[in-house]
Structure formats: structure tokens, C-alpha cells
Coordinates of C-alpha atoms and ligand atoms in Angstrom, one line a residue:
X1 CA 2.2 -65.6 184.4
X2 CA 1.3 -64.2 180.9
X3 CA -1.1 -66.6 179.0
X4 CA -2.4 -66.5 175.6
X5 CA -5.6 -67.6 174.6
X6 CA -6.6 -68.4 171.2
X7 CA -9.6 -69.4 169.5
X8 CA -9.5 -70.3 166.1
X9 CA -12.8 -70.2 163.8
X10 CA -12.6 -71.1 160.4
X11 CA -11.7 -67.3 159.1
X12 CA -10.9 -66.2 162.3
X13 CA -8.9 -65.6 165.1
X14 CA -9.9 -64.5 168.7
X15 CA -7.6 -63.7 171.6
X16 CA -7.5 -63.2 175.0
X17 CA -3.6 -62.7 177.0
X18 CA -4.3 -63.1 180.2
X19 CA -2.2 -62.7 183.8
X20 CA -3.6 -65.7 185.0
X21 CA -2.0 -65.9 188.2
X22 CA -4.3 -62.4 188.6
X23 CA -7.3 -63.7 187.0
X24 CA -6.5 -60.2 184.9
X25 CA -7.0 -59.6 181.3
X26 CA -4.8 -57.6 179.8
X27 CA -5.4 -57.7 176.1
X28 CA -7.9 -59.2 173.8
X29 CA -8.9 -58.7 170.5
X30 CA -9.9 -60.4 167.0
X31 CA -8.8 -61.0 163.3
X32 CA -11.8 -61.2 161.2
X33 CA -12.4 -62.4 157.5
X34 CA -9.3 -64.2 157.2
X35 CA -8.5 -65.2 153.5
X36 CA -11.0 -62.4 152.2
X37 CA -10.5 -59.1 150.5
X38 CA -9.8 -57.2 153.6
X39 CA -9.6 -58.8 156.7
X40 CA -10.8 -56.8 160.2
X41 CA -8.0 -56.6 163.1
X42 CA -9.3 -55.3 166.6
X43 CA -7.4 -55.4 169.2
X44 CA -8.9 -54.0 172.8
X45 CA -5.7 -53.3 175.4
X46 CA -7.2 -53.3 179.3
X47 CA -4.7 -49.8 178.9
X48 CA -4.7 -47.7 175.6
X49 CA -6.0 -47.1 172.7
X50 CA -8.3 -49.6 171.2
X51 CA -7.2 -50.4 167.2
X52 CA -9.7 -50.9 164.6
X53 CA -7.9 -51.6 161.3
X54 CA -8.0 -53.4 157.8
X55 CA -5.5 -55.2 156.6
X56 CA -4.8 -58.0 153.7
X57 CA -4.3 -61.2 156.0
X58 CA -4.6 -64.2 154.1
X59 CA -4.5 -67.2 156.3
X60 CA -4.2 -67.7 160.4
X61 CA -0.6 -67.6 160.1
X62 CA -0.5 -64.1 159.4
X63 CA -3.5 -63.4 161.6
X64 CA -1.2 -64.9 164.8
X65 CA 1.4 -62.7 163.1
X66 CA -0.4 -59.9 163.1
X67 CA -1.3 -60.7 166.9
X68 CA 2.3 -61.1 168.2
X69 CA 3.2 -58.2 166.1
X70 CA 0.4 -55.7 168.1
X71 CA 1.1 -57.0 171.3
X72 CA 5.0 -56.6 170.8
X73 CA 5.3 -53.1 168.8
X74 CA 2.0 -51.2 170.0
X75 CA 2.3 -47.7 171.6
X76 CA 0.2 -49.4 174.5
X77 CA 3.9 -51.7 174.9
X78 CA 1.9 -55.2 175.9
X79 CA 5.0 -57.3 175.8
X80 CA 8.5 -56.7 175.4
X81 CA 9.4 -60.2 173.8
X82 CA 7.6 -63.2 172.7
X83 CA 9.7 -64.9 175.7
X84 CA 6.9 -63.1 177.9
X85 CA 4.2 -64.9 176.8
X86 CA 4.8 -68.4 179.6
X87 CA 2.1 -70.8 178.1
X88 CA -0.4 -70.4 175.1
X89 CA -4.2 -72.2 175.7
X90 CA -6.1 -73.4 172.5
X91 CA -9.6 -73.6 172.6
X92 CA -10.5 -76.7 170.9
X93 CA -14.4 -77.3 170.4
X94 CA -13.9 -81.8 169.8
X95 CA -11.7 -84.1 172.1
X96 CA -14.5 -87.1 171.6
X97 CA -13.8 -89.4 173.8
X98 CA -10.2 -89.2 173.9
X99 CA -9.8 -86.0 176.0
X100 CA -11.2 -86.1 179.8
X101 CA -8.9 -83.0 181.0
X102 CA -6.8 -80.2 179.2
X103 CA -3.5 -81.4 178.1
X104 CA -0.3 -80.1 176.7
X105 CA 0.2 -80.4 173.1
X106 CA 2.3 -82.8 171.5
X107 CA 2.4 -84.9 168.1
X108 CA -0.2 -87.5 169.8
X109 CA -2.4 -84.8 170.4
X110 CA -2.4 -82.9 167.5
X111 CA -3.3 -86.2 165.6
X112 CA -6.0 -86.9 167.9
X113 CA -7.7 -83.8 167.4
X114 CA -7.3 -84.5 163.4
X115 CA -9.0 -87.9 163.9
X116 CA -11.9 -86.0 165.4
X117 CA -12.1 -83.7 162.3
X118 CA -15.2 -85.5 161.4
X119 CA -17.1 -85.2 164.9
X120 CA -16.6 -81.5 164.3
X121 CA -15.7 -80.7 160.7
X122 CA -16.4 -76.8 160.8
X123 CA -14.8 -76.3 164.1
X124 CA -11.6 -78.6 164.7
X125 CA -9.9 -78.3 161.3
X126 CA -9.6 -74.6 162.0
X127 CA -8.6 -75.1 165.9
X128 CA -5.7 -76.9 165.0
X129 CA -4.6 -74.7 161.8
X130 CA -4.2 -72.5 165.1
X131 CA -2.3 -74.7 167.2
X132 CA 0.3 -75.1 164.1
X133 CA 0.3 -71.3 163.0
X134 CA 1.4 -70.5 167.1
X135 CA 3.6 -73.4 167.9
X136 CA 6.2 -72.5 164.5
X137 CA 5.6 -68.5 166.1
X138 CA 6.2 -69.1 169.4
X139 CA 8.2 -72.8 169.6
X140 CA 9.5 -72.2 173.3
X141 CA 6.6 -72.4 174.7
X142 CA 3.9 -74.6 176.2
X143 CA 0.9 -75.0 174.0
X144 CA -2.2 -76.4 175.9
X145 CA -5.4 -78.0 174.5
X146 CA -8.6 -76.9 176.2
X147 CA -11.6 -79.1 175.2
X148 CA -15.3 -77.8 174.9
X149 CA -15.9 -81.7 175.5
X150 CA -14.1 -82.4 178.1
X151 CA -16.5 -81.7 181.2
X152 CA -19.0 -83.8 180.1
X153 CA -17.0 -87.0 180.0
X154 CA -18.0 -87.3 183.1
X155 CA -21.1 -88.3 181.9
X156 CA -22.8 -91.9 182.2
X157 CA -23.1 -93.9 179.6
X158 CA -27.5 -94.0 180.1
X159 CA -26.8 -90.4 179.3
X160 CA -24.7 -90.5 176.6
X161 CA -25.8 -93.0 174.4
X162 CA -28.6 -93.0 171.7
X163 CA -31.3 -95.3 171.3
X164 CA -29.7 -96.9 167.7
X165 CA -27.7 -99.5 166.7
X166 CA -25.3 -100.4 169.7
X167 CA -22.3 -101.0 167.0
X168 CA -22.8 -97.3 165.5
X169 CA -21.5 -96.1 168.6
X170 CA -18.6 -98.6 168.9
X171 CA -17.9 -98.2 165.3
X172 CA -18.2 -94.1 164.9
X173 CA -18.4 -93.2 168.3
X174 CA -21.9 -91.4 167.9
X175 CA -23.3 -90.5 171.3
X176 CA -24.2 -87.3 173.4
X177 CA -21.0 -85.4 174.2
X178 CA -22.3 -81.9 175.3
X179 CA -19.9 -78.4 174.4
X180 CA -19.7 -75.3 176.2
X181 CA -17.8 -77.6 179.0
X182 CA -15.7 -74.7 179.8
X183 CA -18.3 -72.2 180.4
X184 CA -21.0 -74.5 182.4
X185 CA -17.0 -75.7 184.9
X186 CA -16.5 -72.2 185.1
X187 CA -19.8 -70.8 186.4
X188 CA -20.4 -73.9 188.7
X189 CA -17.1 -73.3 189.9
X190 CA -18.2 -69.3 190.7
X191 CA -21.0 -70.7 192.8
X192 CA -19.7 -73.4 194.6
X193 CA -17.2 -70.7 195.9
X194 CA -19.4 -67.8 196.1
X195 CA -21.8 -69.6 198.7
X196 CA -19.2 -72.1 200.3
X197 CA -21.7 -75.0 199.3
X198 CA -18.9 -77.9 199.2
X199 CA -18.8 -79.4 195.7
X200 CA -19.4 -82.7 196.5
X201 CA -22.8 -82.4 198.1
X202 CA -23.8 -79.6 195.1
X203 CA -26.3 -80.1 192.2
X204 CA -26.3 -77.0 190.0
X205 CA -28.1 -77.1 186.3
X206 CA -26.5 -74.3 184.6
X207 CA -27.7 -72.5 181.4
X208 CA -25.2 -71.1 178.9
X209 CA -27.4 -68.7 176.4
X210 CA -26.1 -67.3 173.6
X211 CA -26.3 -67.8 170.3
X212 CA -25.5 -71.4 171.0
X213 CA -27.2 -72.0 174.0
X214 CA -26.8 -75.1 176.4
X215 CA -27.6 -76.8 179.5
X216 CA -25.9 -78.8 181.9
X217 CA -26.8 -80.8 185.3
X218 CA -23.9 -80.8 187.2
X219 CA -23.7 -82.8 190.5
X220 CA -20.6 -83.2 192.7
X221 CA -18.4 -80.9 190.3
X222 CA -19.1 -83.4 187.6
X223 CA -21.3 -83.0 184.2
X224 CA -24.4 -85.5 184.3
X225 CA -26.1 -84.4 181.4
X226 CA -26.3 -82.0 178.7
X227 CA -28.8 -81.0 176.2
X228 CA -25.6 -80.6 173.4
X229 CA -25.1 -83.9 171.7
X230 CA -23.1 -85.6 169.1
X231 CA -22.7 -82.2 167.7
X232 CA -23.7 -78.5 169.0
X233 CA -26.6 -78.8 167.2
X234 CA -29.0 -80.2 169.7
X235 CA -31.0 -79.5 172.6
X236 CA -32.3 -76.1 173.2
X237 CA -33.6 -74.0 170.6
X238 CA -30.8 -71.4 169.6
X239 CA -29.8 -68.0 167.1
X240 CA -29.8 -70.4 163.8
X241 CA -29.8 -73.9 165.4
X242 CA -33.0 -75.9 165.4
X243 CA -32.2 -77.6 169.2
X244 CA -34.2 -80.8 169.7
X245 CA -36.3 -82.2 166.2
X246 CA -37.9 -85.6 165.8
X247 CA -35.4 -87.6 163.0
X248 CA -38.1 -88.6 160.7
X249 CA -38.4 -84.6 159.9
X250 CA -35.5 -84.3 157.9
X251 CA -37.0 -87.1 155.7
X252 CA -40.5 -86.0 155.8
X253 CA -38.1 -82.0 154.2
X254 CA -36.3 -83.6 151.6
X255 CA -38.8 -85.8 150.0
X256 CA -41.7 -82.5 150.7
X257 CA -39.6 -79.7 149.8
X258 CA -37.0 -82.0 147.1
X259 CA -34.4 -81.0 148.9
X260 CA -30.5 -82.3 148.0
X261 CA -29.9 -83.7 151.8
X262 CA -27.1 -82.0 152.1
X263 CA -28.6 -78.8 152.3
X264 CA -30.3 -79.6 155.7
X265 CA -26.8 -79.0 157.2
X266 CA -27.2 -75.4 156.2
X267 CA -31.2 -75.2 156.9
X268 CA -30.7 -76.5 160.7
X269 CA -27.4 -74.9 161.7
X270 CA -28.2 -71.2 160.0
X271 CA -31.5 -70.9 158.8
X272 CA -33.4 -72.3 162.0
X273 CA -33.9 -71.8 165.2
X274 CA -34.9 -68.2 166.4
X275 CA -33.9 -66.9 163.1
X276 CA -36.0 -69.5 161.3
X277 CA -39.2 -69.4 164.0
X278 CA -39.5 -65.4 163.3
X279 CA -38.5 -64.7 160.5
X280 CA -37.1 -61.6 161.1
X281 CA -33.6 -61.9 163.4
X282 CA -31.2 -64.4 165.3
X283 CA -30.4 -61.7 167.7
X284 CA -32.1 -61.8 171.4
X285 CA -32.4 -58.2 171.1
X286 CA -33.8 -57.9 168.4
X287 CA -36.6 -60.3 169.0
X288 CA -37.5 -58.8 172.6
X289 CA -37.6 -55.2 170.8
X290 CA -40.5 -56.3 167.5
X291 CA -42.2 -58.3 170.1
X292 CA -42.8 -55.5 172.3
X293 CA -44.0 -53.7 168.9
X294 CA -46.5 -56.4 168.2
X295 CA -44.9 -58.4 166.1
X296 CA -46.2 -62.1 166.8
X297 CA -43.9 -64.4 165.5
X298 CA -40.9 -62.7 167.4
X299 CA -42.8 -63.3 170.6
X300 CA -43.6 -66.8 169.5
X301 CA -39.9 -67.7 168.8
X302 CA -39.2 -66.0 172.1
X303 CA -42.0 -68.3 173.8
X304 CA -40.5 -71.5 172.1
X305 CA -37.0 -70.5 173.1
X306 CA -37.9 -70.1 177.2
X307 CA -40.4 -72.9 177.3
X308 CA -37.3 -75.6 175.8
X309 CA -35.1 -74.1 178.6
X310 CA -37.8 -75.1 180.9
X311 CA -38.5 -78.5 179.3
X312 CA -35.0 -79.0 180.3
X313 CA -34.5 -77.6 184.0
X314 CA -37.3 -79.7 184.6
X315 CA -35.8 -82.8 183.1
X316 CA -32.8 -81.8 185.0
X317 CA -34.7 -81.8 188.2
X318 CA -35.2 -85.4 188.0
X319 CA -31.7 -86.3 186.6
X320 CA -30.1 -85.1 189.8
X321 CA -33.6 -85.5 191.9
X322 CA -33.4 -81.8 193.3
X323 CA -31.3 -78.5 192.4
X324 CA -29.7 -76.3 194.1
X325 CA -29.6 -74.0 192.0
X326 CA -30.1 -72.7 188.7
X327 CA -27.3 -70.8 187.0
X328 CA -28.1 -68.3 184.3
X329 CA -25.1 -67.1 182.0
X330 CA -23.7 -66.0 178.5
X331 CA -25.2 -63.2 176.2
X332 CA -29.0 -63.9 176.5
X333 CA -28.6 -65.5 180.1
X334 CA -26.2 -62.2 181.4
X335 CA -28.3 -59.5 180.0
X336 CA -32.3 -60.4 179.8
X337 CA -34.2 -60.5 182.4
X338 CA -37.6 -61.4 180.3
X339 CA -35.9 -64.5 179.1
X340 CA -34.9 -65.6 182.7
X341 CA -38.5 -64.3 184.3
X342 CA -40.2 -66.2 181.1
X343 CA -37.9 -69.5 181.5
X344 CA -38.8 -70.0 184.9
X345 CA -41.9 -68.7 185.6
X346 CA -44.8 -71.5 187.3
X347 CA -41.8 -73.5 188.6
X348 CA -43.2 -72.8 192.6
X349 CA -43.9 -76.6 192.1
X350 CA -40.0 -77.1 191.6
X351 CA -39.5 -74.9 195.0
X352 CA -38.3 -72.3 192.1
X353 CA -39.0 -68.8 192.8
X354 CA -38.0 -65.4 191.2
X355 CA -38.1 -62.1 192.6
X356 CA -38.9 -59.9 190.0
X357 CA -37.2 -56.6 191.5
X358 CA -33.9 -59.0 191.7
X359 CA -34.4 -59.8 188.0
X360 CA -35.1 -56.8 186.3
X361 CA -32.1 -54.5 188.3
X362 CA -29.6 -57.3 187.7
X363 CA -26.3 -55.2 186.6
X364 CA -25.0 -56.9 183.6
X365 CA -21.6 -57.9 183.8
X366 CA -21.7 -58.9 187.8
X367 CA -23.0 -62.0 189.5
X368 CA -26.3 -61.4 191.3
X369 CA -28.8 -63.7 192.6
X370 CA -32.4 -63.1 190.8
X371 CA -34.3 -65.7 193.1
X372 CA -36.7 -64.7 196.1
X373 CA -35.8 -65.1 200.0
X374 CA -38.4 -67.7 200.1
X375 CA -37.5 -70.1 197.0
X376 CA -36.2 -73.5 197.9
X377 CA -33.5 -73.0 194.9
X378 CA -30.8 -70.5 194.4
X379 CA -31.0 -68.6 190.5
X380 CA -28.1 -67.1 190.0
X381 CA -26.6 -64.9 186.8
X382 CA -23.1 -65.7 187.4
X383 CA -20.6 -63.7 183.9
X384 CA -19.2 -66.6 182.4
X385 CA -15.3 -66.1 181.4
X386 CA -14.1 -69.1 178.9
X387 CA -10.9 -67.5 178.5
X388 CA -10.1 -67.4 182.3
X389 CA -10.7 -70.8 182.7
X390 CA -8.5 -72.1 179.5
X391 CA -5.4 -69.6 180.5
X392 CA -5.5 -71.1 184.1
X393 CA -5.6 -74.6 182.5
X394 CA -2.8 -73.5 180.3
X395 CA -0.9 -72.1 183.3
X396 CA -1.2 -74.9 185.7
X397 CA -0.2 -77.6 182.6
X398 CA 2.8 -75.5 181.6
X399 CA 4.6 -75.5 185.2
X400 CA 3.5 -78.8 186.5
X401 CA 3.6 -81.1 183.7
X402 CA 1.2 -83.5 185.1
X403 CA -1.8 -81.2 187.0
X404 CA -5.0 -80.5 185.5
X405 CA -7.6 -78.3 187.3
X406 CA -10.3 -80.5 185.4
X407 CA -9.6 -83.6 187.8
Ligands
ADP501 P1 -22.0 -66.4 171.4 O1 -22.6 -67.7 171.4 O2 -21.8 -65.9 169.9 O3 -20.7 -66.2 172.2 P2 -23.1 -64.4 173.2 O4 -22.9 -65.2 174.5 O5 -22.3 -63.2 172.9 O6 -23.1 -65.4 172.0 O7 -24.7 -64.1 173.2 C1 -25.2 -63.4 172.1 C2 -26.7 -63.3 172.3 O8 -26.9 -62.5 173.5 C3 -27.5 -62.6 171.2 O9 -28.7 -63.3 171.0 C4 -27.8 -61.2 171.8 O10 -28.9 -60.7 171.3 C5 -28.0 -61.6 173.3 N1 -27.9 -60.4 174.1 C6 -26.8 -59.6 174.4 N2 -27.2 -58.6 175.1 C7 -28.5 -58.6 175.3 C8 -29.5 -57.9 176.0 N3 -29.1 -56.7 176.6 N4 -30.8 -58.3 176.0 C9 -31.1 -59.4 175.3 N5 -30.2 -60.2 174.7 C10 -29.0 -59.8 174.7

């Protein structure tokens, strides 16, 4: 069954189309720079030639356009109709509290994820531009929403709740909701099958790290905690995101620096975090290389960035008193073995052991496991496949209208 994925930023569009009932991918690509000058297509066929192309596309109608167009007329032949395509999954990054599971799209849920525009105003208005733009393109089909929330609704209220005014949260709903959900259900999903450990008696604590980077304890199949909060802002240091800060900060900046507050939004989601600590680049890669040269403020944003990882694999520790394993994935967690080594290193306490050799040959791209023979707690680096788990969401919700793989 031929899924498409999208995933709507707010001047782009990615896309996946998936065979789900293969687990295949058979196409993905991106439009880039939507409503500028020139916008940048790419699409990537699993067969054929790859496209790299710039074209005028003014708005994510066109860019969908543009999609359906490629995967329809291309010498590489994807589809031979629109009619092909059986169900169409939407990332979207907000459901609040209102979404627990994927669901399929309808007028109800298209206003719900407009009434939590302001939980996430930079990601949800453009998620459901998406959903409009491919629903009047392909109107025959299923559309299914796929929430970045949605796994951690599972999580209890001493988890999810702040230490403020009780009626702020009854009022604006502000609490702990956690994001990546997808990603931290899909590699704890990889695990529990890999090693046969049955779900119910499992606690994982998973780390997604890329250039938003999160953690998750995970106990029974279900989300416990996350270090994500009322926005993806929190938690652990990340590229341009500060993580964790004491409040009284941001009024100790703007009355320091005379900042407008309103350009704190800017200074903790893009000018912070690694970027901000070294002064030199957001970019995992980048750092690891300048501090190998010497440079001392990429190694320090590099030592603040595994010891918060710790900080929190500890914490997890106690929130599910014991682990069974720790579950490395995403850019940073897939592909560097210093980060993983650095993250976790003294843990023996924890019954948390790596072996080195493990580590350091890990192929990219496959699931290995990093930890020693002798260490109480499995680490894994399990590839983490968001796509795959929203076009099998999509699938199941489009032939049986009442199934969910979430529940
Ligand atoms: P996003 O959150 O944008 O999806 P990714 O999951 O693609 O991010 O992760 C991007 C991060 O992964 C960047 O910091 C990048 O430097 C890092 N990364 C990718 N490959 C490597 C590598 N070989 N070594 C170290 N870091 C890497």
C-alpha cells in the first residue's frame, strides 16, 4: 500500500512515499525556500536518477504540485495516477492534549490542530497549510494526522505538570508535553523486537540527538517522561536551543542586556545552545573536528552537551527505578561515537558499561549494540525512521477506520 508522507515546515515541504506494507521507501525528497526567489526541489527515487532543480514555487500548494507532478511524469515512472497513492500521513509537531493516537483527518481535526496554533506557532500553522494544499490535490484519499505529541500522553500528571499556578494549566494548558514521540515509539519498538524483551516488563530511556535532541523513559511501551516540554525548547542542550535554563535568567537578559523580550525567542531557539556555547557552529561535526584542533570552547559546548544527556539518563534511572537499556538514535546519536562514549562514560555505578571497540566500529545507518558483555544495561544505536512509523499509522487508519498502532 503506497503511502505518502509529508512534512510541512514553514517554507518547506519534505516527503517520503512509502510501500508501507514493505516497510520500503520508494521516493523521498524536498521543496526548499518556498515563497522565495527561487525555491530548491530534490527529489531522491530508491530507482533513478536523483533531480536537483530550481524552480519559482510560491506557496505549499505548488510545492505538493510540484511533488505529485515528479512522482507522476518522471522518467523514473513512480506512479501512474494519483489513485496509487492509498493514504497520505501528515506529520504534525502539536496535538496538546487532544490527540493520544494518530487519527484520520476530518473538519474536527483540522480545527483542533488550529486551536493549538499557539502551543506551536512556528510549526502547526504550516503542518496544516499542508494538510489543506494535499487534501484539495488528492480529495479521494485518506489523510492521517501523526502527532509528535502523542506518545507522551501517556505521561503522568507529577510528570507533566509545572510547579506554577494550578489554574495556568487549566486555563492555557501549559505543562510538559515532550516531541520527537514518533521517533523515541519507533526505536523502542526496534528493541523490544530485536531482543524479544516483552513490552510490558521493558524500561528503555531512549535518546533522539539531533539538532533537536530529546529524551524519553519509556516503561511498558508507554512514555513516562521527557526532557521536551511545553515547547521543543527544553531539556537537553541542542544545535541553537538553550535546553534546561533557570526562569529568572531571561529577566536577569533583558533588564542586563535592555533587551525588547521578544527577542529572547530568537536568542534561545537560534542563537543558543551548541551554537551559542562555541561560538563557532551548530553542527556536531563541526564541533568534534575544531576541538580535536584545540579549540576550547568547541570542546566545552561538546562537554555541556554529553554531561545534560547524562544528567538525564540518570534522572531517568530513578523515574523507572532501573533501565534496560539505553537507546542511542538520530544524527548525533547514529553517527558519533565520542558523543555516546562521552555521554556515558563513569556510569559502572548505573551497571552501564561501553565497549569501546563496539562504539567506535558502529556502521552508521544499522542497529548495533555499543555496550560490553558484562554491563547490566543494553546501549543500543538503533536508525530511527519517522517516516516509517507515520506511513504505517496512515496505512492502518485508512483501511480500518478505527485501529491505531499507538494503542
Ligand atoms: P534534525 O534534528 O535536523 O533532523 P539530524 O537528526 O539530521 O537533525 O542530526 C543532525 C546532527 O547530526 C548535526 O549536528 C550533525 O552534525 C550530526 N551528525 C551527522 N553525522 C555526524 C557524524 N558523522 N558525526 C557527528 N555528528 C554527526
Amino acid at each position: 500500500m503506497l503511502v505518502l508522507v509529508i512534512n510541512c515546515g514553514s517554507s518547506s515541504v519534505k516527503y517520503d512515499l512509502i510501500e508501507a506494507s514493505e516497510e520500503k521507501e520508494i521516493c523521498h525528497g524536498i521543496v526548499e525556500r518556498i515563497g522565495a526567489v527561487t525555491s530548491i526541489v530534490k527529489h531522491e527515487p530508491l530507482h533513478g536518477e536523483k533531480i536537483k532543480d530550481t524552480k519559482v514555487i510560491s506557496n505549499h500548494g505548488e510545492a505538493l504540485q510540484e511533488i505529485l507532478d515528479y512522482l507522476l511524469t518522471s522518467d523514473a515512472k513512480i506512479i501512474s495516477s494519483p489513485s496509487d497513492i492509498k493514504a497520505v500521513g501528515h506529520r504534525v509537531v502539536h496535538g496538546g492534549e487532544m490527540f493520544k493516537d494518530s487519527v484520520l483527518i476530518d473538519d474536527e481535526v483540522k480545527d483542533a490542530i488550529k486551536q493549538a496554533f499557539d502551543l506551536a506557532p512556528l510549526h502547526n500553522p504550516p503542518n496544516l497549510k499542508g494538510i489543506q494544499a494535499a487534501q484539495e490535490r488528492l480529495p479521494d484519499v485518506p489523510h492521517v494526522a501523526v502527532f509528535d505529541t502523542a506518545f507522551h500522553q501517556s505521561i503522568p500528571s507529577k510528570a507533566y505538570l509545572y510547579g506554577i499556578p494550578n489554574r495556568l494549566y487549566r486555563r492555557h494548558k501549559i505543562r510538559r508535553y515532550g516531541f520527537h514521540g514518533t521517533s523515541h515509539y519507533y526505536v523502542s519498538r526496534q528493541y523490544y523486537k530485536m531482543t524479544d524483551k516483552p513490552k510490558s516488563k521493558t524500561k528503555v530511556i531512549t535518546c533522539h540527538l539531533g539538532n533537536g535532541a530529546s529524551i524519553a523513559a519509556i516503561e511498558g511501551g508507554e512514555s513516562r517522561d521527557s526532557s521536551m516540554g511545553f515547547t521543543p525548547l527544553s531539556g537537553l542542550v541542542m544545535g541553537t536551543r538553550s535546553g534546561d535554563l533557570d526562569p529568572s535568567v531571561l529577566f536577569y537578559i533583558v533588564e542586563k542586556e535592555e533587551l525588547p523580550l521578544n527577542s529572547l525567542h530568537a536568542m534561545l531557539n537560534r542563537h543558543s545552545g551548541l551554537l551559542g556555547l562555541s561560538g563557532y557552529a551548530s553542527d556536531m561535526r563541526d564541533l568534534i573536528s575544531e576541538a580535536q584542533n584545540g579549540d576550547r570552547r568547541c570542546q566545552q559546548a561538546i562537554d555541556v552537551f554529553c554531561y545534560n544527556i547524562k544528567r538525564y539518563i540518570g534522572s531517568y534511572f530513578a523515574t523507572l527505578n532501573g533501565c534496560d537499556a539505553i537507546v542511542f538514535t538520530a544524527g548525533i546519536g547514529e553517527n558519533a561515537p565520542l558523543i555516546r562514549e562521552k555521554s556515558l562514560e563513569n556510569l559502572d555505578a548505573l551497571g552501564v558499561e561501553i565497549d569501546p571497540k563496539r562504539n567506535r566500529e558502529a556502521e552508521p545507518g544499522k542497529t548495533v549494540k555499543i555496550s560490553s558483555d558484562s554491563s547490566k544495561t543494553d546501549v543500543y544505536v538503533i536508525p530511527t525512521n519517522e517516516e516509517l512509523v507515520i506511513a504505517i499509522d496512515a496505512a492502518k487508519l485508512a483501511t480500518a477506520h478505527d485501529q491505531s498502532p499507538w494503542v
